[in-house]
Each structure stands twice: as C-alpha cells, then as structure tokens.
Coordinates of C-alpha atoms and ligand atoms in Angstrom, one line a residue:
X1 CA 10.4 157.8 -69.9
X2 CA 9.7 154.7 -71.5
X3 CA 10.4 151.4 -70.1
X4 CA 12.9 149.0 -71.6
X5 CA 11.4 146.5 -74.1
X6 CA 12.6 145.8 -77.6
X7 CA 15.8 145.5 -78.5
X8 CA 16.3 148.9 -80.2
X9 CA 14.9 150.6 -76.9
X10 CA 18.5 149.0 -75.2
X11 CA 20.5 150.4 -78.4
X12 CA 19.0 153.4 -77.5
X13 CA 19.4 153.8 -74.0
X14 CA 23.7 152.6 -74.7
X15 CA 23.6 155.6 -76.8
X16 CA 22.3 158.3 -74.5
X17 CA 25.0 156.7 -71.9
X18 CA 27.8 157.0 -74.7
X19 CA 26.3 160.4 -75.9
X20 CA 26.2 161.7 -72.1
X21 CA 29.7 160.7 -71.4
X22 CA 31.0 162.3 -74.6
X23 CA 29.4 165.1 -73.7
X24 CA 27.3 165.7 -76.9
X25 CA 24.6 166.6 -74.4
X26 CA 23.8 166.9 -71.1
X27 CA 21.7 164.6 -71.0
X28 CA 20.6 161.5 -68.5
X29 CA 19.0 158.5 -69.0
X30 CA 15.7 160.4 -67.4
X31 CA 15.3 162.7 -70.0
X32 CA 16.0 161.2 -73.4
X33 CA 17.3 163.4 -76.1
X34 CA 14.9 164.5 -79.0
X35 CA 16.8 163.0 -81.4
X36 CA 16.8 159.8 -79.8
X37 CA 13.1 159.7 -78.6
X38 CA 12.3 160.8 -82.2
X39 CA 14.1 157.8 -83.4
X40 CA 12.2 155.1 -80.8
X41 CA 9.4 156.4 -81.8
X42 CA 9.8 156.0 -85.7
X43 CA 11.1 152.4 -85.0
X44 CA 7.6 152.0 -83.0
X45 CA 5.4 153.4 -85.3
X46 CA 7.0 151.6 -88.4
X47 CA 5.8 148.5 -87.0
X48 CA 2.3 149.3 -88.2
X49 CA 2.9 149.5 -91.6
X50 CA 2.0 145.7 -92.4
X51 CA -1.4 146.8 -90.5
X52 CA -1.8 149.8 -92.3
X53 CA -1.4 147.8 -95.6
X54 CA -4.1 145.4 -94.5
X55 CA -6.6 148.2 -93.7
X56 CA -6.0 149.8 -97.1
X57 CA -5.7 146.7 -98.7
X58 CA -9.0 146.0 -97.2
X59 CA -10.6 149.7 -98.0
X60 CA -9.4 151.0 -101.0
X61 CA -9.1 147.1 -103.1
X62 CA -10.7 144.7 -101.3
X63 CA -14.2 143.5 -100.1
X64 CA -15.0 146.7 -98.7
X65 CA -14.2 148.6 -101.9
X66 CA -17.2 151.3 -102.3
X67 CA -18.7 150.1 -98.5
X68 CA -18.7 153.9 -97.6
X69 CA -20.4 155.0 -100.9
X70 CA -23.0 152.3 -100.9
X71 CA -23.9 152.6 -97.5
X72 CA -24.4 156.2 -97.2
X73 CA -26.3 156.1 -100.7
X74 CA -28.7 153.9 -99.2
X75 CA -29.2 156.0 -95.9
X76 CA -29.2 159.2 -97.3
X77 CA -31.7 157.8 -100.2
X78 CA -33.7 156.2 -97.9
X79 CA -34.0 159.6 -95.1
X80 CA -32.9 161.8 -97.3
X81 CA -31.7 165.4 -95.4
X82 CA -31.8 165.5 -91.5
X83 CA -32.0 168.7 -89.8
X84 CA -32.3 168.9 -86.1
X85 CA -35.7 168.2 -84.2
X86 CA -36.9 166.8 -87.7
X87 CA -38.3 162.9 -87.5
X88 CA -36.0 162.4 -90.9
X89 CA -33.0 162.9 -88.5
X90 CA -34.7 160.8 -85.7
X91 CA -35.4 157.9 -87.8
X92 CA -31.9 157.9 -89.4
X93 CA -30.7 157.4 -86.3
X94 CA -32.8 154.5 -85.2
X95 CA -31.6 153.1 -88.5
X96 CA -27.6 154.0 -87.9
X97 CA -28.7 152.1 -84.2
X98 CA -29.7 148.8 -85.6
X99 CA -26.9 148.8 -88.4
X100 CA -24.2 149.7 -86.0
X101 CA -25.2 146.8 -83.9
X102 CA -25.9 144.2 -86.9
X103 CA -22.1 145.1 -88.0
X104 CA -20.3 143.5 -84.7
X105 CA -19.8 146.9 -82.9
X106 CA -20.0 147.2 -79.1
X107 CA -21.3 149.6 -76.5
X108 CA -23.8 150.9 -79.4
X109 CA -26.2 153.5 -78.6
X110 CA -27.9 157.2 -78.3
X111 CA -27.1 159.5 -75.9
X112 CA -30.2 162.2 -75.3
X113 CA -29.5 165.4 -76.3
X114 CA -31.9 168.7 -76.6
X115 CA -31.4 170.2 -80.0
X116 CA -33.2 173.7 -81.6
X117 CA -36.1 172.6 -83.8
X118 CA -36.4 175.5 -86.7
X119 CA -39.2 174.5 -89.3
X120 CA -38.5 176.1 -92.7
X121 CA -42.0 176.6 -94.1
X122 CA -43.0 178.1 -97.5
X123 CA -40.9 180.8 -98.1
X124 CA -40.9 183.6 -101.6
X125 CA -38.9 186.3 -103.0
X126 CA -40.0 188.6 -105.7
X127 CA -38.1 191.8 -106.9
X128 CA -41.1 193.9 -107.4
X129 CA -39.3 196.9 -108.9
X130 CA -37.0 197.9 -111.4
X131 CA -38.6 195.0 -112.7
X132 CA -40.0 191.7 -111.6
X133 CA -38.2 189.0 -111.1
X134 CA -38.8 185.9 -108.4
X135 CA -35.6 184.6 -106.5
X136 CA -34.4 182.0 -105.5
X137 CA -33.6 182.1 -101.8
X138 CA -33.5 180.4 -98.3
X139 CA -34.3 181.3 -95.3
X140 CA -31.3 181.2 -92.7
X141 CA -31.6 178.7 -89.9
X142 CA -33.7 180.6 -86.9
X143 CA -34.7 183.4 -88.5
X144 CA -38.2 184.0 -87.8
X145 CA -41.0 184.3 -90.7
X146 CA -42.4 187.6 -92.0
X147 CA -46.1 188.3 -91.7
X148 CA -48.2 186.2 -93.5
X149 CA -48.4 188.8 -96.5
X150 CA -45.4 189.2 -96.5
X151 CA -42.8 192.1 -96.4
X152 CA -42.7 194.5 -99.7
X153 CA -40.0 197.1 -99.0
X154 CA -37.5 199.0 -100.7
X155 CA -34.2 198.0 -100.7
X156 CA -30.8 198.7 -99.4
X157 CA -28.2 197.0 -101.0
X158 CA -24.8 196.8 -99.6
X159 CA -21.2 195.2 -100.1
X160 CA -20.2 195.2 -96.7
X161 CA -20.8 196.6 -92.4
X162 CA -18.7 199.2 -92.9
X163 CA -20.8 201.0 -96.0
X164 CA -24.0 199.7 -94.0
X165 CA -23.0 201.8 -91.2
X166 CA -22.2 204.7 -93.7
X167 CA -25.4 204.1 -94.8
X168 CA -27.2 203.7 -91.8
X169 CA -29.6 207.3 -92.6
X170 CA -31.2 205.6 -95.6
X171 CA -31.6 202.0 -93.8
X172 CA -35.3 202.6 -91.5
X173 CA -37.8 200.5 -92.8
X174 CA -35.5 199.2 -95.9
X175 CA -34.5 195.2 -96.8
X176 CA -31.1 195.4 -96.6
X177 CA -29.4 193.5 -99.1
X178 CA -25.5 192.3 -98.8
X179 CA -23.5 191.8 -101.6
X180 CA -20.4 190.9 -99.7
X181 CA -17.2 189.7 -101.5
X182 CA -16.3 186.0 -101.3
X183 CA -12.6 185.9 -98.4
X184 CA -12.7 182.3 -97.7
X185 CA -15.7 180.8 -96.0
X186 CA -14.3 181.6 -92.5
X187 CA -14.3 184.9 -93.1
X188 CA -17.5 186.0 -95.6
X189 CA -19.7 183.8 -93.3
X190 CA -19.9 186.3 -90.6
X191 CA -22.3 188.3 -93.0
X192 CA -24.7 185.5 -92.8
X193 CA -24.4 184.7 -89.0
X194 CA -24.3 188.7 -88.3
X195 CA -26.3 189.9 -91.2
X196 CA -29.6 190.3 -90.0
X197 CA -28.5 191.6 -86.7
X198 CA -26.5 194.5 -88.2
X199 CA -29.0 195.6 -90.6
X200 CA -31.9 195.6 -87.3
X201 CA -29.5 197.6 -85.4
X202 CA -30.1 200.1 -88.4
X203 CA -33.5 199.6 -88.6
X204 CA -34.1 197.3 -91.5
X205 CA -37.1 195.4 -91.4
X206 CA -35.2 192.2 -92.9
X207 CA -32.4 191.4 -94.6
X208 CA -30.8 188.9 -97.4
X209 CA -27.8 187.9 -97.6
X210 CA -25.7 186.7 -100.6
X211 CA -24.7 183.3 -100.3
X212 CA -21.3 182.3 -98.9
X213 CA -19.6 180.7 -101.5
X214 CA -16.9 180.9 -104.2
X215 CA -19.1 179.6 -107.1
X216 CA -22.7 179.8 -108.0
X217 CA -25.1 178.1 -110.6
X218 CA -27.9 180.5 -109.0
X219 CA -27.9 178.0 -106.1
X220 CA -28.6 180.0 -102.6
X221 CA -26.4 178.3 -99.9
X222 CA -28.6 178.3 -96.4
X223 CA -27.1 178.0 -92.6
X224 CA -27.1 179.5 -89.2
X225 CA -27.9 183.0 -88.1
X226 CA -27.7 184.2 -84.8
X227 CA -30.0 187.5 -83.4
X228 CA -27.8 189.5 -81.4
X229 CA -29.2 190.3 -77.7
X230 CA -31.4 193.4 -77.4
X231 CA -31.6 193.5 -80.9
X232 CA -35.2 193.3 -82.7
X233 CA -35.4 190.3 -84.8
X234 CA -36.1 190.6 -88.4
X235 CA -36.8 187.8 -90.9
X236 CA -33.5 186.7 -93.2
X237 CA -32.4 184.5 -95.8
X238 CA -30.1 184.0 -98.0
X239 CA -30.0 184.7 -101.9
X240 CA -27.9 183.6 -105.1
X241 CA -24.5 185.6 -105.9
X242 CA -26.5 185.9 -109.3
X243 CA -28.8 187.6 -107.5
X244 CA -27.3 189.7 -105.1
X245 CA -24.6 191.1 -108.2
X246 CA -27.5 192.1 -110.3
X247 CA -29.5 194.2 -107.2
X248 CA -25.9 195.6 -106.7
X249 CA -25.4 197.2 -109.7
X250 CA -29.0 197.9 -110.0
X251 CA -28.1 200.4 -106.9
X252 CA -25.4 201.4 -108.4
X253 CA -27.2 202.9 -111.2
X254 CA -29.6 204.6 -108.9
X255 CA -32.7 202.1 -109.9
X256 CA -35.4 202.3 -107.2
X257 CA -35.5 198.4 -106.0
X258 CA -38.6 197.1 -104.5
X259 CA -38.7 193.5 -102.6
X260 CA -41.7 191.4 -101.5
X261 CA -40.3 189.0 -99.3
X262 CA -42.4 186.1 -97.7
X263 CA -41.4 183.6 -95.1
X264 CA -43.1 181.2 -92.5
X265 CA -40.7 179.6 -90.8
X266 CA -40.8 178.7 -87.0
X267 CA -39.2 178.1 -84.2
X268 CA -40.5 175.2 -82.5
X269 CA -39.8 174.2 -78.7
X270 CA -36.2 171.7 -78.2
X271 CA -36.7 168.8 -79.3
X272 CA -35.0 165.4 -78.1
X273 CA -32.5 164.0 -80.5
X274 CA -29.5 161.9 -79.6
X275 CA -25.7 161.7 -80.4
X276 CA -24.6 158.0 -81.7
X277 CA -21.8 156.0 -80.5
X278 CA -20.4 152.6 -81.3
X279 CA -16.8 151.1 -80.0
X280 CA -14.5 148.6 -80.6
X281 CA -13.1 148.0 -77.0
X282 CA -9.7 148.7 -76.0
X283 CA -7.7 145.8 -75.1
X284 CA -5.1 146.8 -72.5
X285 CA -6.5 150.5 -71.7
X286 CA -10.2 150.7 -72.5
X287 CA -11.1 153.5 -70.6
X288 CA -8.3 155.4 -72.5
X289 CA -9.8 156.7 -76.2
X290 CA -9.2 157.4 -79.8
X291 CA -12.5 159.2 -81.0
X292 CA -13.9 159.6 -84.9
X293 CA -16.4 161.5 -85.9
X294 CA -18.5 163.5 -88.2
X295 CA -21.8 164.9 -87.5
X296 CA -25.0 163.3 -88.7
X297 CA -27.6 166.0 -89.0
X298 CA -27.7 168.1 -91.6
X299 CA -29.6 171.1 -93.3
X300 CA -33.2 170.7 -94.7
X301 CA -32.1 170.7 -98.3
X302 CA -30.2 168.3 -100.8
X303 CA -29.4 164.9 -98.9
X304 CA -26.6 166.2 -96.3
X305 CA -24.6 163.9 -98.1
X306 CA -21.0 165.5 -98.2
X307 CA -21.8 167.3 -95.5
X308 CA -21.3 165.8 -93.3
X309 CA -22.4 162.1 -94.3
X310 CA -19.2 161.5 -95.8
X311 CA -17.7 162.3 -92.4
X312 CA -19.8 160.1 -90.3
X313 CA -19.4 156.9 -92.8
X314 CA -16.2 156.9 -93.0
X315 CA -15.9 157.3 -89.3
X316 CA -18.4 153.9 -88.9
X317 CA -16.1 152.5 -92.0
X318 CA -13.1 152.6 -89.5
X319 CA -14.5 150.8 -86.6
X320 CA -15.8 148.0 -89.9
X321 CA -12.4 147.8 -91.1
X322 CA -11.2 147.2 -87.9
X323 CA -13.7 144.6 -86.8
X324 CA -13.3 142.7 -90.1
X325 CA -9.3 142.7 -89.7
X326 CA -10.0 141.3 -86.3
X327 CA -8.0 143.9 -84.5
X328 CA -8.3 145.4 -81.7
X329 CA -6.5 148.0 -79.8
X330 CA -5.2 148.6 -76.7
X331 CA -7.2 151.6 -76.4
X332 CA -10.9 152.1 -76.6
X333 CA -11.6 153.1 -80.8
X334 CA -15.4 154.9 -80.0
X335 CA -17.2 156.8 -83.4
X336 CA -19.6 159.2 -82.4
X337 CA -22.2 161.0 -85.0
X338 CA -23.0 164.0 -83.4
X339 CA -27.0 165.8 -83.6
X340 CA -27.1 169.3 -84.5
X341 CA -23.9 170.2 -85.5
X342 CA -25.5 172.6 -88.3
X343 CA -27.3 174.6 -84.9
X344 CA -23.8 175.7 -83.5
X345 CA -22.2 172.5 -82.5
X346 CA -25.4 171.6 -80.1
X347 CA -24.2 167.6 -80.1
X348 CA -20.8 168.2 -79.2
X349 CA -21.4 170.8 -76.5
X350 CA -23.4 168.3 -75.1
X351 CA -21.2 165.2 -75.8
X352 CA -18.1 167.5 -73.8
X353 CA -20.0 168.2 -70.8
X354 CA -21.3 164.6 -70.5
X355 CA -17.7 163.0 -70.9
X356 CA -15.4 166.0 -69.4
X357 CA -14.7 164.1 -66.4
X358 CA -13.1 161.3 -69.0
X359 CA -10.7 164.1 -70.3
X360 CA -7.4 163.1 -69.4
X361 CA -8.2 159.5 -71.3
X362 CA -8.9 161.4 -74.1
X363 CA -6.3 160.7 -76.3
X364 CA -6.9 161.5 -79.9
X365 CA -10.4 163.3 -80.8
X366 CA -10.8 163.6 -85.0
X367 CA -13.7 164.9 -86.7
X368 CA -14.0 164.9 -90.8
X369 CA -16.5 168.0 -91.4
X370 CA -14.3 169.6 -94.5
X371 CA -15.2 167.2 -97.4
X372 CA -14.2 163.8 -98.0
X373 CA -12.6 164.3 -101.7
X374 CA -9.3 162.8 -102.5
X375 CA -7.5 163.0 -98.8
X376 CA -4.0 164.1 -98.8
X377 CA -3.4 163.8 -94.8
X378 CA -4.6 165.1 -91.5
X379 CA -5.1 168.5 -90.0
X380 CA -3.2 168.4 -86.6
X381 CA -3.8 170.7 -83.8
X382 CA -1.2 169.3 -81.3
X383 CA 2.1 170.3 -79.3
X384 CA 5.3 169.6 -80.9
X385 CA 6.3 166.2 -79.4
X386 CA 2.5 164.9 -80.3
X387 CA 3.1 166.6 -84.4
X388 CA 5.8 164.4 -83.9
X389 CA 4.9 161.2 -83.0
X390 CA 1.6 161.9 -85.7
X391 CA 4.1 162.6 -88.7
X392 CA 5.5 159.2 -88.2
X393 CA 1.9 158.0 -88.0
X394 CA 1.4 159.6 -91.4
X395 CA 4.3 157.6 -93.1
X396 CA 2.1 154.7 -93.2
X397 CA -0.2 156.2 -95.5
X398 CA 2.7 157.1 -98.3
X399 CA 1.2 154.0 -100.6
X400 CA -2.2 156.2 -101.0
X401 CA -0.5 159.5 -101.1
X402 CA -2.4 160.8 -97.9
X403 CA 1.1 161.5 -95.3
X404 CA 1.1 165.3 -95.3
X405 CA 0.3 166.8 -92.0
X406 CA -0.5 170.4 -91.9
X407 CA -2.3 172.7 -88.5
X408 CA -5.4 173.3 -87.6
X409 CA -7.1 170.4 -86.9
X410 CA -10.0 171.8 -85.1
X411 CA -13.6 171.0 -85.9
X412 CA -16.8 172.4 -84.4
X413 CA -17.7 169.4 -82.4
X414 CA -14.5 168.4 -80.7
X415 CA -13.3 172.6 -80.3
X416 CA -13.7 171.9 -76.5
X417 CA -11.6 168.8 -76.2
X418 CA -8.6 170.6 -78.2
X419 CA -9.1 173.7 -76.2
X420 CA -8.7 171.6 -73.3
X421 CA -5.2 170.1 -74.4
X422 CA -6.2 167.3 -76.3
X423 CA -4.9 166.7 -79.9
X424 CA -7.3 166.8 -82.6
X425 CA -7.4 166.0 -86.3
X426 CA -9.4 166.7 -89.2
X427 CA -9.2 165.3 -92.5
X428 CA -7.1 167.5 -94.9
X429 CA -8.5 166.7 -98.2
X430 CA -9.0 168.8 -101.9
X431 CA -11.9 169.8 -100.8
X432 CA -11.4 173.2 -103.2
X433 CA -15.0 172.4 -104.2
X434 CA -16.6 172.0 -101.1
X435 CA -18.1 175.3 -100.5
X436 CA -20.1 174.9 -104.1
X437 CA -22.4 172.7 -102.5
X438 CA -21.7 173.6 -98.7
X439 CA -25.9 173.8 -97.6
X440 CA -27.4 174.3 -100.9
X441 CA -29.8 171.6 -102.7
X442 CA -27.0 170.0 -104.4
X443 CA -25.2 168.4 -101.6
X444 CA -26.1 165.0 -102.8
X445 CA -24.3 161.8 -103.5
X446 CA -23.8 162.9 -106.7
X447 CA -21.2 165.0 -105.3
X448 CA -19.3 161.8 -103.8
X449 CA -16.7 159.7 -105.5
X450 CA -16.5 155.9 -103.9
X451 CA -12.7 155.9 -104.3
X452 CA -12.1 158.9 -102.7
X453 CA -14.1 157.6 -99.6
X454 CA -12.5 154.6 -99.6
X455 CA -9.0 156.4 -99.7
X456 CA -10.7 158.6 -96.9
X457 CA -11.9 155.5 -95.0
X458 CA -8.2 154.5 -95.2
X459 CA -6.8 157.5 -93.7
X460 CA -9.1 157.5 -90.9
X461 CA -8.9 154.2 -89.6
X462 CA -5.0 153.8 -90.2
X463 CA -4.7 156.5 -87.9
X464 CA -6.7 155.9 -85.5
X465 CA -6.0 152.4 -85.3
X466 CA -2.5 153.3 -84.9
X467 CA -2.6 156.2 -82.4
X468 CA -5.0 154.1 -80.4
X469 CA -2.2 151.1 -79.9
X470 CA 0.7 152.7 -79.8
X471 CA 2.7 151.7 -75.8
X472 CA 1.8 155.2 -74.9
X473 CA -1.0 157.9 -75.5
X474 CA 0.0 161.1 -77.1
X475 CA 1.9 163.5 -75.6
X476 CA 0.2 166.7 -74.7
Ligands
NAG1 C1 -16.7 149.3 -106.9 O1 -17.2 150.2 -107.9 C2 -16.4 150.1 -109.1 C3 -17.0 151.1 -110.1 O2 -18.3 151.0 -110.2 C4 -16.5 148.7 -109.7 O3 -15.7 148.6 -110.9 C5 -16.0 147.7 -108.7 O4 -16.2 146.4 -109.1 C6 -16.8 147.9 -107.3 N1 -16.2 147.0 -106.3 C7 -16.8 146.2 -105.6 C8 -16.1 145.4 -104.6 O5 -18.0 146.0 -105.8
NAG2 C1 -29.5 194.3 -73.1 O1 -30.4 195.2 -72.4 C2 -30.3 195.1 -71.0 C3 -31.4 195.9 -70.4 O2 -31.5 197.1 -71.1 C4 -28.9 195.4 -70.5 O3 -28.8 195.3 -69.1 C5 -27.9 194.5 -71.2 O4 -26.6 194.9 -70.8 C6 -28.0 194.5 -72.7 N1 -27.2 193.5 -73.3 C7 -26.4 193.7 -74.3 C8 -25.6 192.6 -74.9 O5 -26.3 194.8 -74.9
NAG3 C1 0.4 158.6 -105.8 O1 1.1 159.6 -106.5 C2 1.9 159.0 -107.5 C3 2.8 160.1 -108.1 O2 2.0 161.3 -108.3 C4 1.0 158.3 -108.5 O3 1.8 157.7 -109.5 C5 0.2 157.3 -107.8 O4 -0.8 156.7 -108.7 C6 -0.6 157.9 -106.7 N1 -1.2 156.8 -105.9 C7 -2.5 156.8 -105.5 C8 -3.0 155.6 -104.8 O5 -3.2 157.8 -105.7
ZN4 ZN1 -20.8 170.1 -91.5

C-alpha cells in the first residue's frame, strides 16, 4: 500500500475506514479497494498533464517541430540501409555515438554484440518458358546462392503447404513457386520463413516465394528465412505478387513453366556490431528503468527508413525532449537501438541476457517497430492493475488524439522482458500501409510524414516520462 502523502491520499484512506465500517466492503486499510486505488491513482497521474502539455508543446509546435524527420533524413541519407555485419550499419552507429553524446545524454555507448553477416550478391530471375520474361526478385536473408550458372528448372507453382504436400510426386528437381494468399502479415509470413524448407523436404531444388504483403507495384518485399535442421538447403527469394499471380494461372492452364534462377549471396562468418544506449539518469531510483526503443539495422534495400528508423528516432527524440524540458525522472529513462533485429531479434536476445539480472528494475520496456504514421495510442501487454494505471497515463495525450490503449504490446526485441512479467508497449499507430513498403526498396523517407513523427515523438516520451516518475513502478 501506498504511504500517506497528499492530501487526497488522507480523503482516501477516511473513506475506506467509513466504507469498511458501513460494510460496503470488507475491506482494511491494507488492502485498498479497486475503486479507491483506481481513483489515487487518476488523481496522481493527472498531475502530469501540465508536463505532458510541455513535451507536446515542445514536439509537435515548438522548436523541435520536424527534429525527428530531419534527423533521421540526414542519417539515413548520409548511410543509407544498414543490414547486419555490413560497415553502413557499423558506421551509423559511430555516428548515432557521437550525436547522442553531442545532444546532453548520459551513460552513451555500444554494447558488443555478434550479429549473422548475409552478403546479398548479384542475384537474376528469368521465366525461360511459356515465354520469357525477367523478374524482379530478392533473395531471402540466409539463403544460400545457386551455382554460379545458375538453376534453370521447371516449375511448381503452389498456393499453399497443404497443396505442396498434395503435390509432393511432381516436386523432385522442380522450383517451387508459392502463390500464397495475403492473411495478415503474421500469418502469410510463415511461407517465407518456412518456404524453402518445405519445398527441400519435397525435393525442390529452390524455391520463390511471393512477397508478403497486401499491396504490390511489382515491388518484391525481402526478409528472413530459416532452413529447418536436417533439411538440405536450397537457394530462395522472394518475388512480386505480380509475378507469382501470373505463374499461377500459367499452371493453371497447364503451360509448361521454365525458371533460370541465379543467386550469389553468402553467408559470411559473425561479425561484431553493437547495440546503442543513451540515458537520462533517474533521480530518486536510477537503477529502476523505463526503456524505448526501436531497432537500428535494417535490410539491404531502400534506406530502412520506416522501418525501423522511425522507431529508433523517436525513441532518441524522447530522451531530447526530455533533456531540453530539463526534466528528469525519478527513474532511469535509457533508449536502446538494437543491431540485428531483421536476423531474428539477434540485438535483443543479446541485450536480455546481458541485463537479466536487472529484471525486477525493469519497469516499463517499449519498442516502436509497427510504423510510425499518425499514432492513436499504445499497444499494452500488461496485468490488469498495470492496463490500469497506463489508461490513465494515456489521458494525457487526449489533446493529440493518441489515448487509446489496446493489447498486445509485444515487439521482437523486448518478447523476453514481457515474457518474463514485465509490461511492454508498442506504438499503436495507422500503420494500414505499412506492410507496402515493409523490406522492399521503397522504404525510404519518402514514406515519412514529419508531423506524424512529431505526434509519435509525443506519445513516446509522454509516456515514458510519466511511467518513469510516477511514486511507484508498475504493478506486475
Ligand atoms: C516544419 O516543417 C513545416 C513544413 O515544411 C514548416 O512549415 C515548419 O516551419 C517547420 N518547422 C520548423 C520549426 O522548422
Ligand atoms: C536430425 O538428424 C539427426 C541424425 O539423423 C537426429 O538425431 C535428429 O533428431 C534430427 N533432428 C531433427 C530436428 O529432425
Ligand atoms: C483530434 O480529433 C478532433 C476530432 O476528430 C480534431 O478536430 C482535431 O483536429 C484532432 N487533433 C489533432 C491534434 O489531430
Ligand atoms: Zn522492423
């Protein structure tokens, strides 16, 4: 239970007495009623909102109006994309080093983390037969390259597992081809992660996948794959919806379909690459901590702009806002970027098993990896008494139309804090676009709106400010 400070805390406690004596509820002054706590609690929280003005005030109109835009434009124009165990990613991050340090933060710095190194290389695909036609493709993050002339095989074009294991007679020695419908990004992207490993199992001597994504300009969308164990590893990429619809109904009307697919990508030993971390101190508990975050490396296409630069700048943007506002919390506010996020979460893992032992500090983890478009609130994965306390939190943001507060607030890089009890957030924002440019060569600023960072700046460090200096940490 709380102690006794503010004046309303005494009103309070008079009224579980007078509510306990009435017999209204059982209760004792030991375990205050929901309804009661709930109320101490709004009457705590509201006290921010003259802060929470200021930081928006500050964000959204004031002198750092378009910071997050203009900053990331210059980084991501400068390195351009940043793919694990690549030097673009490496340099960025001496960069994001000196400018973290140059704008006031404290305890800045890299901590060493071994991350995949995949090297694209020159990669082709040319329909051969009914009639010939080059595609566009990528190759799928560890896949392995073809021989150097390539593979020229017929193809087996599918919509889904299921009629590739009906199928499974005809697949020896075939490209297999997936045409899978489009269920939501959660759900289609196991036909990239799985794809090639299914159609081996077969015995297809590679495989392409159609690109996970609602909407296509004939733009293939890249990302991991993973071979399955004991399962020979065949060469794999992805290809444009375009693409993969025409080769479908090509099959469909029995056309004999001949692929020569080239690729010379490589997988390279680990290389070292670092996660990045800047604070603002806590005051009171600085070993206790609200984290933000995004993740700074990217794929090897476009300029990893929206994802997940957006993220990561408007993470640094909150611990700037703070600094220039002069606050500082009673808890430690720390950002981290994490490195090879787009390998399976590689940083984070890392980051986890590094800081485990700090767990129970841990109070708020938040990582932005879902788009940073016009923010309507938070993702929350929390028990009910922390939802609580956060949809009070969220009140403060009513002026920029960002309170909502829906569930699952789990991102790849802090899943093992949230599995482990502590809350975590991600930005809910109408991202419905997103996945048009999710790993494809037109994730670039061009994408990004400077209000809509601004307002997602605002989100972020209102609530992170907030959570970190409230009297206690969030239940859990
Ligand atoms: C931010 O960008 C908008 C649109 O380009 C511009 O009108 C405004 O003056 C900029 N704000 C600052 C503080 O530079
Ligand atoms: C892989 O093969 C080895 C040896 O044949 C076997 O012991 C192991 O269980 C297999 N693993 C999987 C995931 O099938
Ligand atoms: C918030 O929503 C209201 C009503 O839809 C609208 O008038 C207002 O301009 C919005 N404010 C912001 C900051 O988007
Ligand atoms: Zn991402």
């Amino acid at each position: 239970m709380r102690t006794l400070k503010h004046p309303v805390d005494i009103v309070m406690y008079l009224g579980t007495i007078l509510l306990s004596t009435a017999g209204v509820t059982g209760t004792t002054i030991l375990s205050v009623p929901n309804y009661l706590r709930q109320e101490e609690i709004r009457q705590e929280v509201s006290k921010y909102q003259d802060i929470a003005n200021k930081i928006i005030d500050l964000a959204v109109h004031g002198s750092a109006q378009n910071q997050t835009y203009n900053r990331l434009a210059y980084m991501t124009d400068r390195f351009g994309n940043r793919i694990a165990g690549s030097r673009n990613l490496e340099h960025a991050i001496d960069y994001m080093l000196a400018r973290l340090t140059e704008d006031g933060l404290e305890n800045v710095h890299g901590e060493d983390v071994m991350v995949p190194h995949w090297v694209r290389g020159k990669e082709s695909a040319m329909i051969i037969e009914p009639r010939r036609h080059p595609m566009a493709i990528l190759g799928l993050g560890s896949s392995i390259a073809t021989p150097s002339s390539g593979i020229k095989a017929e193809a087996l074009v599918v919509k889904s597992f299921d009629e590739l294991h009906k199928k499974a007679s005809q697949a020896k020695g075939k490209i297999i081809v997936y045409n899978q419908d489009y269920h939501g990004y959660g759900t289609s992207v196991k036909y990239r992660r799985l794809g090639a490993t299914e159609a081996a199992k077969v015995g297809g001597v590679a495989s392409l996948i159609r690109s996970v994504t609602p909407f296509s300009i004939n733009s293939p969308h890249t990302g991991q794959q993973d071979y399955g164990s004991n399962v020979t590893k065949i060469p794999t990429a992805c290809i444009t919806v375009e693409d993969a619809e025409m080769l479908y109904r090509m099959s469909n009307r029995g056309e004999k379909i001949v692929i020569h697919l080239k690729m010379s990508a490589k997988n390279l030993p680990p290389a070292k690459s670092r996660n990045t971390v800047a604070e603002i101190v806590g005051s009171k508990y600085p070993e206790q901590v609200v984290l933000v975050s995004g993740h700074f490396d990217s794929w090897d296409v476009g300029e990893g702009a929206m994802d997940d630069g957006g993220g990561a700048f408007i993470s640094w943007q909150t611990l700037t806002l703070i600094r220039r506002l002069g606050l500082r919390p009673k808890r430690t506010l720390r950002m981290v970027l994490w490195t090879a996020e787009e390998q399976g979460g590689v940083g984070g893992r890392a980051y986890y098993e590094r800081h485990k032992s700090n767990l129970k500090n841990m109070d708020l983890v938040m990582e932005s990896d879902v788009g940073t478009f016009t923010p309507l609130g938070l993702k929350l994965t929390a028990n009910k008494q922390a939802t609580a306390v956060m949809k009070e939190v969220m009140k403060l943001l009513k002026a920029i139309n960002a309170s909502q507060l829906s569930t699952d607030g789990s991102e790849t890089d802090i899943t093992r804090w949230v599995e482990n009890g502590v809350p975590g957030a991600s930005l809910l924002n109408q991202n419905e676009k997103y996945f048009y440019f999710h790993h494809t060569n037109g994730d670039t600023m061009t994408v990004l709106d400077p209000h809509q960072l601004d307002l997602c700046a605002a989100v972020w460090a209102v609530v992170s400010f907030t959570v970190a200096d409230l009297c206690e940490m969030l239940p859990r």
